[in-house]
Amino acid sequence: MSIFRLFNKPRSAPLARERLQVLLSHERCSMDKDLVSLLREEILAVIAKHVQVDADKVQIKMDRGEHVSILEIDIEIPRDAEVLAA
Amino acid sequence: MGKVIVVTSGKGGVGKTTSTAALGAALAQRNEKVAVVDFDVGLRNLDLIMGAERRVVYDIVNVIQGDAKLPQALIRDKRLDNLFLLPASQTRDKDALTPEGVEQVMNDLKRYFDWIICDSPAGIERGATLAMRHADVAVVVTNPEVSSVRDSDRIIGMLDSKTLKAERGERMEKHLLLTRYDSNRAERGDMLKVEDVLEILSIPLLGIIPESMDVLRASNIGAPVTIADARSAPAMAYFDAARRLAGENVPISIPGEKRGIFGKIFGRKAA
Ligand SMILES: Nc1ncnc2c1ncn2[C@@H]1O[C@H](COP(=O)(O)OP(=O)(O)O)[C@@H](O)[C@H]1O
Ligand SMILES: [Mg+2]
């Protein structure tokens, strides 16, 4: 039976591999999203203690590489922002 | 100071307890002092696999709650003088393990033992996070199968964020232990290949443990497979993995690759 099976059924492992790659890249991304929104909130809170910033002018991005992730923080502070503390 | 290893996976039934016992006994056979610690509170099993179930008097929860001293709870292995077991309790109270209590026990164990191997419960809840919390090294036990690989990926993410090492900004050393590997299915193309799993999880390989009746036999007699039948294929794979953990450079071999054409045709039903 095993010999015939070999010819009849397509190998399933390559499909498993493909499905996993798609799924995990998606899941890793959404885990990063949770972390990024958390970081965003806390970073905003820290900055707001000292300078007035527009929440929309804070860009936070995470790039997940194989060994390290890079967190990019881009904050636009207007020239005339009210400085609360020196 | 001893080194703390967590044996973890996310998914249940992949071989964590089997691997904890086998690696613990293999390291102890190298004359190093080893403690294996069961974190599976409520569903303890490591005592059975070690063949010590009738000698359990106190457990880790008793120690944490101050009802017993650590040396009273540690059970010395009957076959290996320098192998000890710290059992889990059978309580259903999930909060019996406190973070502070676990920290105290780990710090004490590190002073007396060269290796502390923590058998993690399945899941990603409290028990699993406490088991990995103090680890220096993680052994991620994975079966070559989609749900196990996915859960391992989750666990790797947790190892990189929820452990003391991660919080201190240090790098957690992670190793993949591929267990229940069936060379017949791999040959047929119905099982994820070693390279596939490695590529997807991208952590270094500690070893490949073949699917084998010897594991079941060892659990029947209550001995780690590395003691029950040291010459069996899974035992030899665990011995190699233990040597790699100890820092030796041992080349990896894929179980079952040496079988000839005769084995290929007639070996299928037997395996
Ligand atoms: N290499 C193997 N070959 C055959 N059976 C195995 C192997 N590893 C584990 N098992 C079996 O799988 C089951 C689950 O193993 P266990 O170590 O208890 O997993 P976990 O602790 O991850 O839940 C047990 O019945 C065990 O005997
Ligand atoms: Mg278990």
Coordinates of C-alpha atoms and ligand atoms in Angstrom, one line a residue:
Chain A
M1 CA 0.0 0.0 0.0
S2 CA 2.8 2.3 0.9
I3 CA 4.3 2.2 -2.6
F4 CA 1.1 3.2 -4.3
R5 CA 0.4 5.9 -1.8
L6 CA 3.7 7.3 -2.7
F7 CA 2.5 7.9 -6.3
N8 CA -1.1 8.8 -5.6
K9 CA -0.9 11.5 -2.9
P10 CA 1.0 14.7 -3.3
R11 CA 3.6 15.4 -0.7
S12 CA 2.0 17.5 2.0
A13 CA 5.1 18.9 3.8
P14 CA 5.8 21.6 1.2
L15 CA 2.3 23.0 1.7
A16 CA 2.8 22.9 5.5
R17 CA 5.9 24.9 5.1
E18 CA 4.3 27.5 2.9
R19 CA 1.3 27.9 5.2
L20 CA 3.5 28.3 8.2
Q21 CA 5.6 30.9 6.5
V22 CA 2.6 33.0 5.6
L23 CA 0.9 32.6 9.0
L24 CA 4.0 33.3 11.1
S25 CA 5.0 36.4 9.2
H26 CA 1.5 37.7 9.8
E27 CA 1.5 36.8 13.5
R28 CA 4.9 38.2 14.2
C29 CA 3.8 41.4 12.6
S30 CA 0.7 41.7 14.8
M31 CA 2.7 41.0 17.9
D32 CA 4.9 43.8 17.0
K33 CA 1.8 46.0 16.4
D34 CA 0.7 45.4 20.0
L35 CA 4.2 46.4 21.3
V36 CA 4.4 49.4 19.0
S37 CA 1.0 50.8 20.2
L38 CA 2.1 50.3 23.8
L39 CA 5.4 52.1 23.2
R40 CA 3.7 54.8 21.3
E41 CA 1.4 55.6 24.2
E42 CA 4.1 55.6 26.8
I43 CA 6.6 57.6 24.7
L44 CA 3.9 60.2 24.1
A45 CA 3.2 60.4 27.8
V46 CA 6.8 61.0 28.6
I47 CA 7.2 63.7 26.0
A48 CA 4.0 65.4 26.9
K49 CA 5.4 65.9 30.3
H50 CA 8.0 68.3 28.9
V51 CA 6.8 69.5 25.5
Q52 CA 3.4 69.9 23.9
V53 CA 3.3 67.6 20.9
D54 CA 0.5 66.7 18.5
A55 CA -0.2 63.0 18.8
D56 CA -0.5 62.7 15.0
K57 CA 3.1 64.0 14.7
V58 CA 4.5 61.0 16.5
Q59 CA 5.5 58.2 14.1
I60 CA 6.7 54.9 15.6
K61 CA 7.7 52.0 13.4
M62 CA 9.1 48.6 14.1
D63 CA 11.2 46.7 11.5
R64 CA 11.7 43.1 12.5
G65 CA 14.8 41.5 11.1
E66 CA 16.2 38.1 11.7
H67 CA 18.4 38.9 14.6
V68 CA 17.4 42.4 15.7
S69 CA 14.4 44.7 15.3
I70 CA 14.8 48.3 14.6
L71 CA 12.5 50.8 16.4
E72 CA 12.1 54.0 14.5
I73 CA 10.7 57.0 16.4
D74 CA 10.0 60.2 14.5
I75 CA 8.6 63.1 16.5
E76 CA 7.8 66.4 15.1
I77 CA 8.1 69.2 17.6
P78 CA 6.9 72.7 16.5
R79 CA 9.4 75.6 17.0
D80 CA 6.9 77.4 19.1
A81 CA 5.9 74.4 21.2
E82 CA 5.4 75.3 24.8
V83 CA 8.3 74.0 26.8
L84 CA 7.0 73.0 30.2
A85 CA 10.3 72.2 31.9
A86 CA 13.8 72.9 30.9
Chain B
M1 CA 26.7 29.6 40.0
G2 CA 24.6 27.0 38.1
K3 CA 23.0 27.5 34.7
V4 CA 19.3 27.5 34.4
I5 CA 17.7 25.8 31.4
V6 CA 14.0 26.0 30.6
V7 CA 12.5 23.2 28.5
T8 CA 9.5 24.8 26.8
S9 CA 7.2 24.5 23.8
G10 CA 3.8 26.1 24.1
K11 CA 2.2 22.9 22.8
G12 CA 1.6 19.9 25.0
G13 CA 2.6 16.4 24.3
V14 CA 5.7 17.3 22.2
G15 CA 8.2 15.8 24.6
K16 CA 9.2 18.4 27.2
T17 CA 9.0 16.2 30.2
T18 CA 10.7 13.3 28.3
S19 CA 13.5 15.7 27.3
T20 CA 13.9 17.3 30.7
A21 CA 14.4 13.8 32.3
A22 CA 16.7 12.6 29.5
L23 CA 18.9 15.7 29.3
G24 CA 19.0 15.9 33.1
A25 CA 20.2 12.3 33.4
A26 CA 22.7 12.8 30.6
L27 CA 24.3 15.8 32.2
A28 CA 24.4 14.0 35.5
Q29 CA 26.2 11.1 33.9
R30 CA 28.9 13.7 33.0
N31 CA 29.5 14.1 36.8
E32 CA 27.8 17.4 37.0
K33 CA 25.2 18.2 39.7
V34 CA 21.8 18.5 38.2
A35 CA 18.4 19.4 39.5
V36 CA 15.3 18.8 37.4
V37 CA 12.4 21.0 38.4
D38 CA 8.7 20.3 37.6
F39 CA 6.8 23.5 36.9
D40 CA 3.7 21.7 35.8
V41 CA 1.7 22.4 39.0
G42 CA -1.6 20.4 39.0
L43 CA -0.4 18.0 36.3
R44 CA 3.0 16.8 37.6
N45 CA 4.6 14.1 35.5
L46 CA 8.3 14.4 35.9
D47 CA 8.3 12.4 39.1
L48 CA 6.7 9.5 37.1
I49 CA 9.1 9.7 34.2
M50 CA 12.0 9.8 36.7
G51 CA 10.5 6.8 38.6
A52 CA 10.3 8.8 41.9
E53 CA 6.6 9.1 42.3
R54 CA 6.4 7.1 45.5
R55 CA 9.1 9.1 47.1
V56 CA 7.5 12.5 46.8
V57 CA 6.9 14.0 50.3
Y58 CA 7.3 17.7 49.7
D59 CA 7.1 19.8 46.5
I60 CA 8.0 23.2 45.2
V61 CA 4.8 24.8 46.5
N62 CA 5.6 23.5 50.0
V63 CA 9.0 25.1 49.8
I64 CA 7.6 28.4 48.5
Q65 CA 4.9 28.5 51.3
G66 CA 7.5 27.7 53.9
D67 CA 6.1 24.3 54.9
A68 CA 9.4 22.6 53.9
K69 CA 13.0 23.4 53.4
L70 CA 14.5 23.0 49.9
P71 CA 16.7 20.1 50.8
Q72 CA 13.7 18.2 52.3
A73 CA 11.8 18.6 49.0
L74 CA 14.7 17.5 46.7
I75 CA 14.6 13.8 45.8
R76 CA 17.9 12.2 45.0
D77 CA 17.8 9.8 42.1
K78 CA 18.3 6.1 43.0
R79 CA 20.7 5.5 40.1
L80 CA 22.6 8.7 39.8
D81 CA 24.0 10.3 43.0
N82 CA 24.2 13.8 41.6
L83 CA 20.7 14.0 40.0
F84 CA 17.9 15.5 42.0
L85 CA 14.2 16.2 41.4
L86 CA 12.1 19.0 42.7
P87 CA 8.5 17.9 42.2
A88 CA 5.5 20.0 41.4
S89 CA 2.5 19.9 43.6
Q90 CA -0.8 18.5 42.6
T91 CA -2.8 21.5 43.9
R92 CA -5.3 23.0 41.6
D93 CA -4.5 26.5 42.8
K94 CA -2.8 28.1 39.9
D95 CA -1.5 30.9 42.0
A96 CA 0.4 28.6 44.3
L97 CA 3.6 29.5 42.5
T98 CA 4.5 33.1 43.2
P99 CA 7.1 35.0 41.3
E100 CA 9.0 35.9 44.5
G101 CA 8.8 32.3 45.7
V102 CA 10.1 30.9 42.4
E103 CA 12.9 33.5 42.4
Q104 CA 14.0 32.4 45.9
V105 CA 14.0 28.7 45.0
M106 CA 16.0 29.4 41.8
N107 CA 18.6 31.4 43.5
D108 CA 19.0 28.7 46.2
L109 CA 19.2 25.9 43.5
K110 CA 21.8 27.9 41.5
R111 CA 24.2 27.8 44.5
Y112 CA 24.2 24.0 44.9
F113 CA 23.8 22.7 41.3
D114 CA 25.7 23.1 38.0
W115 CA 22.5 22.7 36.0
I116 CA 18.9 23.5 36.9
I117 CA 16.5 22.2 34.2
C118 CA 13.0 23.5 34.4
D119 CA 10.2 21.4 32.8
S120 CA 7.6 23.9 31.6
P121 CA 3.9 23.2 31.5
A122 CA 2.1 23.5 28.2
G123 CA 0.5 26.8 27.3
I124 CA 1.6 30.4 27.6
E125 CA 0.1 31.2 31.0
R126 CA 1.5 31.8 34.4
G127 CA 3.2 28.4 34.8
A128 CA 5.0 28.6 31.5
T129 CA 6.1 32.2 32.0
L130 CA 7.4 31.4 35.6
A131 CA 9.3 28.4 34.3
M132 CA 11.1 30.5 31.7
R133 CA 11.6 33.6 33.9
H134 CA 15.0 32.8 35.3
A135 CA 16.4 30.8 32.5
D136 CA 19.9 31.4 31.0
V137 CA 19.2 29.0 28.2
A138 CA 16.0 27.8 26.5
V139 CA 15.5 24.5 24.9
V140 CA 12.5 24.9 22.6
V141 CA 11.0 21.4 22.0
T142 CA 9.3 21.2 18.7
N143 CA 7.7 18.4 16.6
P144 CA 8.0 18.7 12.8
E145 CA 4.3 19.5 12.5
V146 CA 2.5 22.8 11.8
S147 CA 0.8 23.5 15.2
S148 CA 3.9 22.7 17.2
V149 CA 6.0 25.0 15.0
R150 CA 3.5 27.8 15.3
D151 CA 3.4 27.5 19.1
S152 CA 7.2 27.4 19.3
D153 CA 7.3 30.7 17.4
R154 CA 5.0 32.2 20.0
I155 CA 7.2 30.9 22.8
I156 CA 10.4 32.3 21.2
G157 CA 8.7 35.7 21.1
M158 CA 8.0 35.3 24.9
L159 CA 11.5 34.2 25.6
D160 CA 12.7 37.4 24.0
S161 CA 10.3 39.6 26.0
K162 CA 9.0 38.1 29.2
T163 CA 12.2 36.7 30.8
L164 CA 14.6 38.4 33.2
K165 CA 17.3 38.2 30.6
A166 CA 15.2 40.0 28.1
E167 CA 14.2 42.6 30.6
R168 CA 17.8 43.3 31.4
G169 CA 18.4 43.7 27.7
E170 CA 20.5 40.6 27.5
R171 CA 20.2 37.9 24.8
M172 CA 18.5 34.7 25.7
E173 CA 20.3 31.7 24.3
K174 CA 17.7 29.6 22.5
H175 CA 18.1 26.1 21.0
L176 CA 15.8 24.0 19.0
L177 CA 15.3 20.4 20.0
L178 CA 13.4 18.6 17.3
T179 CA 11.6 15.6 18.8
R180 CA 9.5 12.7 17.6
Y181 CA 11.2 12.9 14.3
D182 CA 10.1 10.1 11.9
S183 CA 12.5 9.5 9.1
N184 CA 10.0 7.4 7.1
R185 CA 7.5 10.2 7.0
A186 CA 10.3 12.7 6.2
E187 CA 11.4 10.6 3.3
R188 CA 7.9 10.4 2.0
G189 CA 7.6 14.2 2.1
D190 CA 4.8 14.1 4.6
M191 CA 6.7 15.7 7.5
L192 CA 8.3 19.1 7.7
K193 CA 12.0 18.8 7.0
V194 CA 14.6 19.7 9.5
E195 CA 15.8 22.6 7.3
D196 CA 12.2 23.8 7.0
V197 CA 11.7 24.1 10.7
L198 CA 15.1 25.7 11.2
E199 CA 14.5 28.2 8.5
I200 CA 11.0 29.1 9.9
L201 CA 12.1 29.4 13.6
S202 CA 15.6 30.6 12.9
I203 CA 17.2 29.4 16.1
P204 CA 20.2 27.0 16.2
L205 CA 19.6 23.2 16.4
L206 CA 20.5 21.4 19.6
G207 CA 19.5 17.9 18.3
I208 CA 17.0 15.7 16.6
I209 CA 15.3 13.0 18.7
P210 CA 13.8 10.1 16.7
E211 CA 10.3 8.9 17.3
S212 CA 10.9 5.6 19.1
M213 CA 9.3 2.9 21.2
D214 CA 12.3 3.1 23.5
V215 CA 10.9 6.3 24.9
L216 CA 7.6 4.6 25.8
R217 CA 9.5 1.7 27.3
A218 CA 11.6 4.0 29.5
S219 CA 8.5 5.8 30.8
N220 CA 6.9 2.4 31.6
I221 CA 9.8 1.4 33.8
G222 CA 10.2 5.0 35.3
A223 CA 13.6 5.9 34.0
P224 CA 14.9 8.7 31.8
V225 CA 15.6 7.1 28.4
T226 CA 19.3 8.0 28.8
I227 CA 19.4 5.7 31.8
A228 CA 16.8 3.0 30.7
D229 CA 18.6 2.2 27.5
A230 CA 21.7 4.3 27.0
R231 CA 22.4 2.6 23.6
S232 CA 19.0 3.3 22.1
A233 CA 18.7 5.8 19.2
P234 CA 16.8 8.4 21.2
A235 CA 19.2 8.1 24.2
M236 CA 22.2 8.6 21.9
A237 CA 20.5 11.7 20.4
Y238 CA 19.9 13.1 23.9
F239 CA 23.5 12.4 25.0
D240 CA 24.7 14.4 22.0
A241 CA 22.3 17.2 22.8
A242 CA 23.6 17.3 26.4
R243 CA 27.2 17.5 25.1
R244 CA 26.2 20.4 22.9
L245 CA 24.5 22.1 25.9
A246 CA 27.7 21.7 27.8
G247 CA 29.5 23.5 25.1
E248 CA 31.0 20.7 23.1
N249 CA 31.0 20.8 19.4
V250 CA 29.2 17.6 18.2
P251 CA 28.1 17.3 14.6
I252 CA 24.4 16.8 14.1
S253 CA 23.1 13.7 12.4
I254 CA 19.6 13.2 11.1
P255 CA 18.2 9.9 12.6
G256 CA 17.5 7.2 10.1
E257 CA 19.5 8.6 7.2
K258 CA 21.8 5.7 7.1
R259 CA 19.2 3.1 6.2
G260 CA 19.8 1.4 2.9
I261 CA 17.4 0.3 0.2
F262 CA 16.5 -2.8 2.1
G263 CA 15.3 -0.8 5.1
K264 CA 13.5 1.6 2.8
I265 CA 11.3 -1.1 1.4
F266 CA 10.8 -3.3 4.4
G267 CA 11.4 -1.0 7.2
R268 CA 8.2 1.0 6.8
K269 CA 5.7 -1.1 8.6
A270 CA 8.1 -1.8 11.4
A271 CA 8.8 1.8 12.2
Ligands
LIG1 N1 10.9 10.6 20.8 C1 9.8 10.0 21.2 N2 9.3 8.9 20.6 C2 8.1 8.3 21.0 N3 7.3 8.8 21.9 C3 7.7 10.0 22.5 C4 8.9 10.7 22.2 N4 9.0 11.8 22.9 C5 7.9 11.8 23.7 N5 7.1 10.8 23.4 C6 5.8 10.5 24.0 O1 4.9 11.6 23.8 C7 4.1 11.7 25.0 C8 4.2 13.2 25.5 O2 5.6 13.3 25.9 P1 5.9 14.3 27.1 O3 7.4 14.3 27.3 O4 5.1 14.0 28.3 O5 5.5 15.7 26.5 P2 5.2 17.1 27.2 O6 5.9 17.1 28.5 O7 5.7 18.1 26.2 O8 3.7 17.2 27.3 C9 4.5 10.7 26.0 O9 3.6 9.6 25.9 C10 5.9 10.3 25.5 O10 6.1 8.9 25.9
MG2 MG 5.1 17.6 30.4

